[in-house]
XYZ file of C-alpha atoms in Angstrom:
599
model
C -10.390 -29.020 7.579
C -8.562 -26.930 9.527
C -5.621 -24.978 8.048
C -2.500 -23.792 10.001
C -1.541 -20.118 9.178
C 1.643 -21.615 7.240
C -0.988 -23.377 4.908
C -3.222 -20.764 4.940
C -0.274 -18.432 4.102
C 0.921 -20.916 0.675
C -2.732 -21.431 0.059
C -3.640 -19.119 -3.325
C -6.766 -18.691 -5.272
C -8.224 -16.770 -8.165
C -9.628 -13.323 -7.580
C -11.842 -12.404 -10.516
C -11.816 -8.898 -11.406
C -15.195 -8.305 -13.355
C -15.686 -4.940 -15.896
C -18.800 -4.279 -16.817
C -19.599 -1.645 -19.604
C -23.645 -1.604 -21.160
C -22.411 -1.389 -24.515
C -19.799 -3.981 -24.386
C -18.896 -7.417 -23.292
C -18.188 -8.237 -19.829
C -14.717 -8.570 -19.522
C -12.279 -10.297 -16.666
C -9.241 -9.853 -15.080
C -7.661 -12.366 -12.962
C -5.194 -12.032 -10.481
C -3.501 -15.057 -8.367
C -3.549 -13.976 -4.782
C -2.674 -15.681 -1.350
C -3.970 -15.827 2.345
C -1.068 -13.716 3.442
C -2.027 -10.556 0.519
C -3.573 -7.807 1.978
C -5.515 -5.260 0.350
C -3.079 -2.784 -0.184
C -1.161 -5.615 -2.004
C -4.197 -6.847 -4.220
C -4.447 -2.640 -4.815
C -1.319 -2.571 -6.354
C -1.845 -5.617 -8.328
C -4.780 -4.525 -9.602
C -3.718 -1.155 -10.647
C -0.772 -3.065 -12.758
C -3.445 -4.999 -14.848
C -5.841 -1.961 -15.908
C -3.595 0.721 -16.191
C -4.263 3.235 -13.575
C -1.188 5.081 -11.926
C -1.096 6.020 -8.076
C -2.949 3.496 -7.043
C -1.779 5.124 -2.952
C -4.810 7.115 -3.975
C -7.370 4.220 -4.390
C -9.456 1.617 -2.178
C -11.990 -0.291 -2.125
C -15.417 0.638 -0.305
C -18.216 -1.902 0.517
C -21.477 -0.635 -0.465
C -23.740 0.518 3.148
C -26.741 -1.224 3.548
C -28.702 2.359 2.228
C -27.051 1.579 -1.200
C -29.867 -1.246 -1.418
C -32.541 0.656 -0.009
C -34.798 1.889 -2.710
C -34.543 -1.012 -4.413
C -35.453 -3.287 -1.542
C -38.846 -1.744 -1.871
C -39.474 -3.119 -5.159
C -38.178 -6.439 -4.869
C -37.202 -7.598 -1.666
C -35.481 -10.402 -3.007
C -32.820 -8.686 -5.315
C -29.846 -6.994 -3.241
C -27.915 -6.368 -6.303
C -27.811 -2.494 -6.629
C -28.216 -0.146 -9.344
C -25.720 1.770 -8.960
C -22.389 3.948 -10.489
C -20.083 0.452 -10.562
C -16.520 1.587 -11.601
C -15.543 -1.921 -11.020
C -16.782 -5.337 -9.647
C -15.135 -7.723 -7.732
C -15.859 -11.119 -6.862
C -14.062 -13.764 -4.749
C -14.031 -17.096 -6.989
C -13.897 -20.636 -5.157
C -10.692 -21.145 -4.286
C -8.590 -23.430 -6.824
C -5.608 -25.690 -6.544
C -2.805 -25.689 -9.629
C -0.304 -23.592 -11.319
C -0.747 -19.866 -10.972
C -3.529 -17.814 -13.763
C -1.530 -18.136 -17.337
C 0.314 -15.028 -18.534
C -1.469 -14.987 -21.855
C -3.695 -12.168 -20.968
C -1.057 -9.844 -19.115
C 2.331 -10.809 -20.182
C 5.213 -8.964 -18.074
C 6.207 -7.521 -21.006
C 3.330 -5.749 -21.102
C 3.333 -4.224 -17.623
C 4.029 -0.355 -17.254
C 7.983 0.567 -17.229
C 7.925 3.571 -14.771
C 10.412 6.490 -15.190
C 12.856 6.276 -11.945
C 12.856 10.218 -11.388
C 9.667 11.335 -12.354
C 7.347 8.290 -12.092
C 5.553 8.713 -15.097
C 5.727 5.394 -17.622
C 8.281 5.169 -19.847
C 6.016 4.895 -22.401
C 2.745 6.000 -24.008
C -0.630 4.506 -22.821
C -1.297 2.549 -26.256
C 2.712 1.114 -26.198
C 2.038 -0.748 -23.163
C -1.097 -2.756 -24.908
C -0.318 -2.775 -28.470
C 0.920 -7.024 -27.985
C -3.039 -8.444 -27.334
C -6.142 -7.022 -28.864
C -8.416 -8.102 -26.250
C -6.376 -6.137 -22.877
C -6.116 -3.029 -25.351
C -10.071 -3.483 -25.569
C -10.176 -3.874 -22.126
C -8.170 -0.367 -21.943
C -10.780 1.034 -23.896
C -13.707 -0.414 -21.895
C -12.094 1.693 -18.585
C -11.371 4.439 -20.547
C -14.967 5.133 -21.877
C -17.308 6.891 -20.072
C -20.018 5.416 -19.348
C -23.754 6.387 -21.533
C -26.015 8.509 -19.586
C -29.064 6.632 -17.549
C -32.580 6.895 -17.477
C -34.027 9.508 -14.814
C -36.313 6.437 -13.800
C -32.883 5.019 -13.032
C -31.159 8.242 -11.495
C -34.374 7.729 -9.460
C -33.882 4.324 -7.742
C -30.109 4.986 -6.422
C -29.530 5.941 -3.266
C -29.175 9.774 -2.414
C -27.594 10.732 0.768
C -29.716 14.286 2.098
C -27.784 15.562 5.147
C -23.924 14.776 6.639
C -25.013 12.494 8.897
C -26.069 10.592 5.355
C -22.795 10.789 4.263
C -21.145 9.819 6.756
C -22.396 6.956 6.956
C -21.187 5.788 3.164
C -17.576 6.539 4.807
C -18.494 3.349 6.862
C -17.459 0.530 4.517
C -13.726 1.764 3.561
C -11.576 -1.391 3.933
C -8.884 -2.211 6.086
C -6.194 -1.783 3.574
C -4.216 -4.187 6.145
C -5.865 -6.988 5.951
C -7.668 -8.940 3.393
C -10.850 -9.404 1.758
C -11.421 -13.055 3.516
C -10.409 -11.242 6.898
C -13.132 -8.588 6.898
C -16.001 -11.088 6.030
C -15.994 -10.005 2.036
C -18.222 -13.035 0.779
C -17.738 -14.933 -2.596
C -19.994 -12.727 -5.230
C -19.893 -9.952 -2.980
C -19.809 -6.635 -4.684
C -17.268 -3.678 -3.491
C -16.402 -0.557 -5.453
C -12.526 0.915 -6.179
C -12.894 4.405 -5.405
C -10.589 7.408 -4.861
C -10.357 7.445 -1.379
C -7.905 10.175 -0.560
C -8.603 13.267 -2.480
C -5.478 14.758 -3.056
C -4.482 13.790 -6.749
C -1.438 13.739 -8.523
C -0.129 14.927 -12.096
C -3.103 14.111 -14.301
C -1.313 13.836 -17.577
C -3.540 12.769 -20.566
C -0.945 11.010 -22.304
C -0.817 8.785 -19.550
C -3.986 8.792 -17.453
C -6.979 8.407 -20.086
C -8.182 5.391 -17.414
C -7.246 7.082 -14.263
C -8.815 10.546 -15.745
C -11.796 8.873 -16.949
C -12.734 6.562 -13.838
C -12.123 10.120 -11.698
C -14.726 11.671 -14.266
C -17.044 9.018 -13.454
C -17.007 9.175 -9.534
C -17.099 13.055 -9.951
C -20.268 12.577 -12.288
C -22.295 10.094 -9.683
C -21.332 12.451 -6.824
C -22.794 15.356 -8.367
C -25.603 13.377 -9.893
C -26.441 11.895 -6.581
C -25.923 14.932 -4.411
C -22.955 13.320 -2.263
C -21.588 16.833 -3.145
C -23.594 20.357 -3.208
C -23.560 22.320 -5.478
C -25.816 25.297 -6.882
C -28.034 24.763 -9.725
C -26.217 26.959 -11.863
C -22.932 24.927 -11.427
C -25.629 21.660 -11.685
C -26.319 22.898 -15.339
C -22.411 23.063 -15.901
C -21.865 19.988 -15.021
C -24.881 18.440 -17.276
C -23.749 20.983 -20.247
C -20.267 19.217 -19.746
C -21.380 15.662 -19.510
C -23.881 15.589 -22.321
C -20.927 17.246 -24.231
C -18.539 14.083 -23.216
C -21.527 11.909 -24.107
C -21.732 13.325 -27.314
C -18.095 12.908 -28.069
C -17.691 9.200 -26.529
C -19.913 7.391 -29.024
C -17.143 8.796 -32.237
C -13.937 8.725 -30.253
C -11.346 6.250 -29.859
C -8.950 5.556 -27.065
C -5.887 6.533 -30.019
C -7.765 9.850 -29.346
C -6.243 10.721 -25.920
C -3.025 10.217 -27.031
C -2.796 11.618 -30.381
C -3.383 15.428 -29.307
C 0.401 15.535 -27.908
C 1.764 12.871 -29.600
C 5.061 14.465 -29.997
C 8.743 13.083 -30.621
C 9.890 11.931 -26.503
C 13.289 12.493 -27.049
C 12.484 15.998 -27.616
C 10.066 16.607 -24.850
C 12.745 14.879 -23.004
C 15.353 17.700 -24.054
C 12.872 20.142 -23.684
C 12.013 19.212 -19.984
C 15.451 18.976 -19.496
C 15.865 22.346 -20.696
C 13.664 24.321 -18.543
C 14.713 22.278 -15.767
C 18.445 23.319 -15.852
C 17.376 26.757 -16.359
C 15.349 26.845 -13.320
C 11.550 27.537 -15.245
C 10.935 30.957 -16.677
C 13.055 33.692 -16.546
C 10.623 36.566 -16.125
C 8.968 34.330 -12.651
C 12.022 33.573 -10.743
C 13.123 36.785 -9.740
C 9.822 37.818 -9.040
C 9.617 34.812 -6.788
C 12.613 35.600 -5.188
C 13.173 39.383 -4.439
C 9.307 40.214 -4.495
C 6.293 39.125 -3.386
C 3.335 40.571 -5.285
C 0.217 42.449 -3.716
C -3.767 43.177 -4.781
C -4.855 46.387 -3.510
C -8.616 47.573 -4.836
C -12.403 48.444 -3.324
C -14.264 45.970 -1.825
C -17.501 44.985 -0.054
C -17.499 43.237 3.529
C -19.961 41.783 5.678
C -19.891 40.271 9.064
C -23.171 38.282 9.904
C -24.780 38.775 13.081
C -27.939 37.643 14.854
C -31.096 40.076 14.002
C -28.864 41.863 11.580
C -29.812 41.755 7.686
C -26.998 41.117 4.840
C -25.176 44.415 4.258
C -22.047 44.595 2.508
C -19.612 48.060 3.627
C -17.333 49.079 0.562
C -13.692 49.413 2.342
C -9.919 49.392 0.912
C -8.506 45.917 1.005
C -4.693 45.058 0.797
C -3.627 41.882 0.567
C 0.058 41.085 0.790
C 2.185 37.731 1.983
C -1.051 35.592 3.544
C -2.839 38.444 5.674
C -5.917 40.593 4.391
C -5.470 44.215 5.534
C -8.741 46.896 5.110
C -8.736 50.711 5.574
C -11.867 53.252 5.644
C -10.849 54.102 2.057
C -7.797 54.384 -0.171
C -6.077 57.813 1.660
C -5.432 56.305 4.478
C -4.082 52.889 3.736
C -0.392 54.000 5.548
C -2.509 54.577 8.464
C -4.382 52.057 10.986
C -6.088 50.038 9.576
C -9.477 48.762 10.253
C -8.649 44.835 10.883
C -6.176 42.656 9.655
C -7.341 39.123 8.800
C -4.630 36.357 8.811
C -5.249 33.548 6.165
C -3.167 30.663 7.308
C -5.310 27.622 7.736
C -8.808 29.426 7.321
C -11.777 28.118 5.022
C -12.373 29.491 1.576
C -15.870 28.932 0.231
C -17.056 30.297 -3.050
C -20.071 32.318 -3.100
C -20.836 33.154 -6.686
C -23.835 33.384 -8.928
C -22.029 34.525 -12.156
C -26.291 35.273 -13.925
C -26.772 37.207 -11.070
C -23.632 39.051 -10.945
C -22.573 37.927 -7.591
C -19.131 37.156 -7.099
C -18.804 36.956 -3.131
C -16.028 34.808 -1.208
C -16.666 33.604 2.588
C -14.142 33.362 4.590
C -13.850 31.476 7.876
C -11.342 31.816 9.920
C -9.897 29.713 12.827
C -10.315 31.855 16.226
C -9.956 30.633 19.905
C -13.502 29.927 20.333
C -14.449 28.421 16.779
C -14.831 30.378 13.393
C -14.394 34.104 12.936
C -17.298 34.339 9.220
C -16.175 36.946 6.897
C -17.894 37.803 3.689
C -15.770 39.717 0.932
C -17.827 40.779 -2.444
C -15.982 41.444 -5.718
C -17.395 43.653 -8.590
C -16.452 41.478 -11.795
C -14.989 38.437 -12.632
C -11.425 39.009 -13.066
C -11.348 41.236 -9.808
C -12.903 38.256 -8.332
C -10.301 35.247 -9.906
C -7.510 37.100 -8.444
C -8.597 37.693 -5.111
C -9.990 34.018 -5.076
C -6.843 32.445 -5.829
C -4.647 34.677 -3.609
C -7.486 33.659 -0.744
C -6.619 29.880 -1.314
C -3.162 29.716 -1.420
C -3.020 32.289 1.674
C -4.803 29.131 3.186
C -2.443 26.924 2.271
C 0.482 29.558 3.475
C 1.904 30.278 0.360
C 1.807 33.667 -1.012
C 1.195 35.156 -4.645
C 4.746 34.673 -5.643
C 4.371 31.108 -5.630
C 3.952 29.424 -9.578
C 0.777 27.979 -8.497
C -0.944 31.205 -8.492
C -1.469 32.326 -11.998
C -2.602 28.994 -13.173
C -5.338 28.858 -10.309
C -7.025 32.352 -11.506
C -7.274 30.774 -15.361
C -8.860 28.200 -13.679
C -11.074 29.924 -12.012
C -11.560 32.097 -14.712
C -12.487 29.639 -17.260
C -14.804 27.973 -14.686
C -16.770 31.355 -14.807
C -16.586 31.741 -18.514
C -18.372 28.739 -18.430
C -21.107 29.619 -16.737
C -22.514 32.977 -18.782
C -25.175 31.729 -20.366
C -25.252 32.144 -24.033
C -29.034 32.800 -25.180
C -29.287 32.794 -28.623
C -30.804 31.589 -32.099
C -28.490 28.402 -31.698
C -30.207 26.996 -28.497
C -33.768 27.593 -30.336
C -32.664 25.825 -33.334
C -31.208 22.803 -30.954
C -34.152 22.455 -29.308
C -36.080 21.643 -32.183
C -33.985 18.712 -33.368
C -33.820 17.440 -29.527
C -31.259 14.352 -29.259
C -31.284 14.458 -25.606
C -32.849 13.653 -22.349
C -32.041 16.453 -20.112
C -33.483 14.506 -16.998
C -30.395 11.890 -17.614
C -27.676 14.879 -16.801
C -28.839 16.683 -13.471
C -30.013 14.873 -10.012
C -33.391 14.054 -9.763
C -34.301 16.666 -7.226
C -32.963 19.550 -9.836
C -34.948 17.505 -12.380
C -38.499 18.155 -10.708
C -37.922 22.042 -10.742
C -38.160 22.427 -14.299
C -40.590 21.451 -17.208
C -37.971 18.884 -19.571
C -37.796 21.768 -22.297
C -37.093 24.589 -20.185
C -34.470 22.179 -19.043
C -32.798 21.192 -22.113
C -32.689 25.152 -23.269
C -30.842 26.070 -19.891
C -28.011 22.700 -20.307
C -27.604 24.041 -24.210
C -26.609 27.728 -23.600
C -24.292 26.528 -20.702
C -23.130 23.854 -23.385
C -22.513 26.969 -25.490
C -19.572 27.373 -23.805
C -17.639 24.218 -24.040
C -18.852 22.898 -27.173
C -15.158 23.265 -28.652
C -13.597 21.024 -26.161
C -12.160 17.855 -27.032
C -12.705 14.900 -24.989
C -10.274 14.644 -22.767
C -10.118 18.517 -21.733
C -13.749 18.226 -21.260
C -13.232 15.086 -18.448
C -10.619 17.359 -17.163
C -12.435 20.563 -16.720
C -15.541 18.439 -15.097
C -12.829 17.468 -12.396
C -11.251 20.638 -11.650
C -15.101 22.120 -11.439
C -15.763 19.283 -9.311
C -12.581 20.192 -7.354
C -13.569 23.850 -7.206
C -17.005 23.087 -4.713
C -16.792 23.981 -1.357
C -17.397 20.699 -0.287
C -14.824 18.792 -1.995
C -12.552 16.415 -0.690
C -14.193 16.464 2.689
C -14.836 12.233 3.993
C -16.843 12.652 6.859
C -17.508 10.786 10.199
C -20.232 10.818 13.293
C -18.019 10.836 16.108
C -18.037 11.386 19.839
C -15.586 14.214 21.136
C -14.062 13.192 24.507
C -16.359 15.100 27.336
C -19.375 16.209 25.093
C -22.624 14.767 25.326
C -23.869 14.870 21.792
C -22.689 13.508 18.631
C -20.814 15.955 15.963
C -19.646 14.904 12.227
C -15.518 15.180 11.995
C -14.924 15.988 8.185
C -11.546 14.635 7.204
C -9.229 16.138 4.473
C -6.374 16.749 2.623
C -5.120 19.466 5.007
C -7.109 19.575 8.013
C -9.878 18.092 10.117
C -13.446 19.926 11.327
C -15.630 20.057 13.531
C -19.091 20.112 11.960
C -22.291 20.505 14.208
C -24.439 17.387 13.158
C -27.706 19.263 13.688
C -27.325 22.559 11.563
C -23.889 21.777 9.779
C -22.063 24.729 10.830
C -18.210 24.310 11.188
C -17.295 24.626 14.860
C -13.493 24.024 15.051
C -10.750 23.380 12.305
C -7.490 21.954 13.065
C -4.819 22.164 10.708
C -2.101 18.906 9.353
C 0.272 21.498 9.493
C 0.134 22.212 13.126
C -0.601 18.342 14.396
C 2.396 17.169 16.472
C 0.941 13.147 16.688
C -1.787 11.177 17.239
C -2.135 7.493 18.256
C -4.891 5.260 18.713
C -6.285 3.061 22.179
C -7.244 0.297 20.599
C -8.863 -0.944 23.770
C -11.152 1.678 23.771
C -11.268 2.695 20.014
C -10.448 6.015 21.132
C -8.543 8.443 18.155
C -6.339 11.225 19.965
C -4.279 13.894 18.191
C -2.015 16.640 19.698
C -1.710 19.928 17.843
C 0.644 23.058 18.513
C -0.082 25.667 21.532
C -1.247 22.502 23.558
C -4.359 21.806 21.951
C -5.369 18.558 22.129
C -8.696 16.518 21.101
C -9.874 12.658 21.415
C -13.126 10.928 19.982
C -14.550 7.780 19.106
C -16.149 6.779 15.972
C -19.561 5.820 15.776
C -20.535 5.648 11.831
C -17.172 3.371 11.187
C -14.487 1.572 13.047
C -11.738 4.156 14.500
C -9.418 2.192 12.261
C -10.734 3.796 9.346
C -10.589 7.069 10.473
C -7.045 6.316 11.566
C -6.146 5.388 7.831
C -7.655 8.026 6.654
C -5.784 10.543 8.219
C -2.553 8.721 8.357
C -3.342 8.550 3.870
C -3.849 12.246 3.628
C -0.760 12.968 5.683
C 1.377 10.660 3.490
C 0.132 11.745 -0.063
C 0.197 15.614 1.158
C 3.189 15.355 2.041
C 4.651 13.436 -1.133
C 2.863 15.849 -3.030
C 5.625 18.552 -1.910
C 7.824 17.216 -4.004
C 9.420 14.113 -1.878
C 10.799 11.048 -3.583
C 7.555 10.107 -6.203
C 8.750 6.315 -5.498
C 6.510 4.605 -3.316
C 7.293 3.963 0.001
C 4.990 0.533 0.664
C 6.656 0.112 4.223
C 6.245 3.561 5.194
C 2.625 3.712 3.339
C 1.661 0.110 5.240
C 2.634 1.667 8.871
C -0.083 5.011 7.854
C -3.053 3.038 6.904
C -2.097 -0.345 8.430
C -2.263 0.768 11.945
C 0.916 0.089 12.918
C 2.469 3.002 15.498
């Protein structure tokens, strides 16, 4: 029968939101949906019924066709997947009758969001304390999940080069349109993900889902090697997840909130406080009348062709956002060597903490592509503060800003934890073994080492977090997870107007790049900042931006449709620049235009 878009429009049906967890019931969710509900409106639906704030930051990714690979070779019949499921979704049959009954979430139960801040009004546990079964649901999403098998680990999909990852970026959803729209079967399987990675206020009080299901996709992509890392910050990660393991199976969801459960009205005074007095009093004239400086000895190196890896000690000041370096400390009033400007370059982290190597590459945008520059500290701290001056330089913000302590405890305590604590303990451990190590590290890490030799390297980094309660530990895997060179970078195979080979376009919070597809060198970075506009020929499926000093680039995407490249970009834009402290109130229309292709 055929259905005019008015009846297609009124026309509503049941979309089944399934959570699986191994060591629980399956549970469901239903929401009552339309013809006329996009995605982006089913997101925000969704988000309502399990809890999760920002849902801007989510969407929902179709599995590629290499998900099912491996385990097509097995059984050629079986399509279903093993793999990291942070949710399932399946269309039911559509149904006729009054809309899905309010028993299992009640309005009264939905989230009462704070006007100026946007955080809930209330405390995670408030919001579920009317129905047993949705605060059990809460606890299903807010448990990670257990550990599984290496023969598992083995049979999921592992992307090995860019052009492998780009191609997962494929299945992102129109966020304008809905499932029926892009061909999403009944049964079909499609996975809510954190597309955008540019995250809000993690607050645990709050977040204990949204934390937890960002744990989990920061576990699978280290497990499955979406990200790089080294194999000493491999190790970190297993210490920390067979430490959250460890923890899960004896603590309860009351557990996230009961570490700052303290009076509201008084936090409320308290951030009221510090508000009206404008933060600290010993930072705010420092921010104001002077902006801070790191002066000290350090190594460079400038690769060239034919040329081995030899660092020069020089005398490096670094003031505002620029790097200036002198023969040696007498003559630091005089001409210097180089100045290096940081605005808008790359920072990469080049440590090996065992080894005593704490080394930061720099690359830097130049006419012609990337200027590499190689700086090498002597010792941690020296390192931390240098580091974190280096990254907000890149960001154009200067050491005065509030941001900047904070980032070298970070990345501080991210070195702490990886000295490796040999000692009687880790013997002792090993002998009363309750763990497979193979279950904590990807499988290509797994086949360097004999399983012992393994589990005695994952204890002495877990020597270093063993303290941590549950939710710090799910935080610190993020912001280690956050700290790799690679994160937050979605990437494409695209076509750059005029060139006659293919390239990968990494997409991110800040800036786009220019990646050769063959040895996976940047090329070119172009910056938000500087962007003027872009717009898309539809006709064509041609993407072309304009940037400052009349640069200008166009492509075509080959690995997805333009459109969601187009959202992408148009997402990051809008959440980086809410993130600087706009109006935390979601603009739909505005958000709709971004990723719904509207110019």
């Amino acid at each position: 029968m055929m259905l005019s878009p008015d009846d297609f429009a009124s026309a509503s049906w049941e979309l089944v939101v399934r959570v699986d967890n191994p060591n629980e019931e399956q549970k469901e969710t239903k929401l009552r949906v339309s013809g006329d509900l996009h995605i982006g409106g089913v997101m925000l639906k969704l988000v309502e019924h399990i809890n999760i704030r920002r849902s801007e930051e989510l969407s929902l990714l179709k599995p590629s066709e290499d998900y099912f690979k491996k385990k097509k070779k097995k059984d050629k019949n079986n399509k279903e997947p093993i793999i990291e499921e942070v949710l399932n979704l399946e269309n039911s049959p559509t149904v006729s009758g009054s809309p899905v009954s309010p028993g299992l979430y009640s309005k009264t139960m939905m989230p009462t969001y704070d006007p100026i801040n946007g955080t809930p009004a209330s405390s995670t546990m408030t919001w579920f304390s009317d129905s047993p079964l949705t605060e059990q649901n809460c606890r299903i999403l807010a448990s990670s999940q257990p550990p599984q098998s290496p023969e598992a680990l083995a049979e999921m999909y592992q992307p090995r080069s860019l052009v492998d990852k780009a191609k997962l970026n494929s299945g992102w959803l129109d966020s304008s349109r809905s499932l029926m729209e892009q061909g999403i079967q009944e049964d079909e399987q499609l996975l809510l993900r954190f597309k955008y990675y540019t995250f809000f206020d993690l607050n645990p009080k709050y977040d204990a889902v949204r934390i937890n299901q960002l744990y989990e996709q920061a576990r699978w992509a280290i497990l499955l090697e979406e990200i790089d890392c080294t194999e000493e910050e491999m190790l970190i990660f297993a210490a920390l997840q067979y430490h959250i393991s460890k923890l899960s199976l004896s603590t309860d969801i009351q557990d996230f909130t009961s570490e700052s459960e303290v009076d509201e009205v008084e936090a409320a005074l308290s951030n009221l406080e510090v508000t009206l007095e404008g933060g600290k009093a010993e930072s705010t004239l420092e921010d104001i009348t002077d902006i801070p400086k790191l002066a000290d000895y350090l190594k460079l190196f400038r690769p060239k062709k034919l040329l081995l890896k030899a660092f020069k000690q020089y005398w490096f000041v670094f003031k505002d956002t620029s790097i200036t370096y002198f023969k040696n400390k007498e003559v630091e009033h005089g001409e210097p060597v180089e100045r290096l400007n940081l605005r808008g370059c790359e920072v990469v982290p080049d440590v090996n903490v065992s080894g005593r190597k704490f080394g930061i590459k720099l690359l830097i945008p130049v006419a012609d592509g990337m200027n590499e520059v190689y700086l090498r500290c002597e010792y941690e701290l020296q390192y931390a503060k240098w580091m974190a001056a280096c990254v907000l330089a890149s960001k154009g913000k200067t050491m005065a800003d509030s941001s900047y302590q904070p980032e070298v405890q970070t990345l501080l305590s991210f070195l702490s934890m990886k000295n490796r604590n040999s000692n009687s303990q880790v013997a002792s451990s090993l002998e009363n073994l309750d763990m497979n190590p193979e279950c904590f590290v990807s499988p290509r890490c797994a086949k360097k080492h004999k399983s012992k030799q393994l589990a005695a390297r994952i204890l002495e980094a877990h020597q270093n977090v063993a303290q941590m309660p549950l939710i710090e530990a799910k935080l610190r895997f993020i912001q280690a997870w956050q700290s790799l060179p690679e994160f937050g970078l979605t990437y494409y195979i695209v076509r750059f107007k005029g060139s006659k080979k293919d390239d990968i376009l990494g997409v991110s919070y800040n800036r786009l790049i220019r990646i050769d597809a063959v040895t996976g060198i940047p090329v070119t970075t172009w910056r938000f900042a500087n962007m003027k506009q872009w717009n898309v020929n539809w006709e064509i499926r041609q993407v072309a931006i304009e940037f400052d000093q009349n640069v200008s680039i166009a492509f075509t995407c080959l690995s997805a449709d333009c459109k969601v490249v187009h959202e992408c970009i148009g997402g990051y834009i809008f959440l980086s620049t809410r993130s600087k402290g706009q109006n935390e109130t979601l603009d739909e229309d505005l958000f709709h235009k971004l990723t719904g292709g509207q110019e």
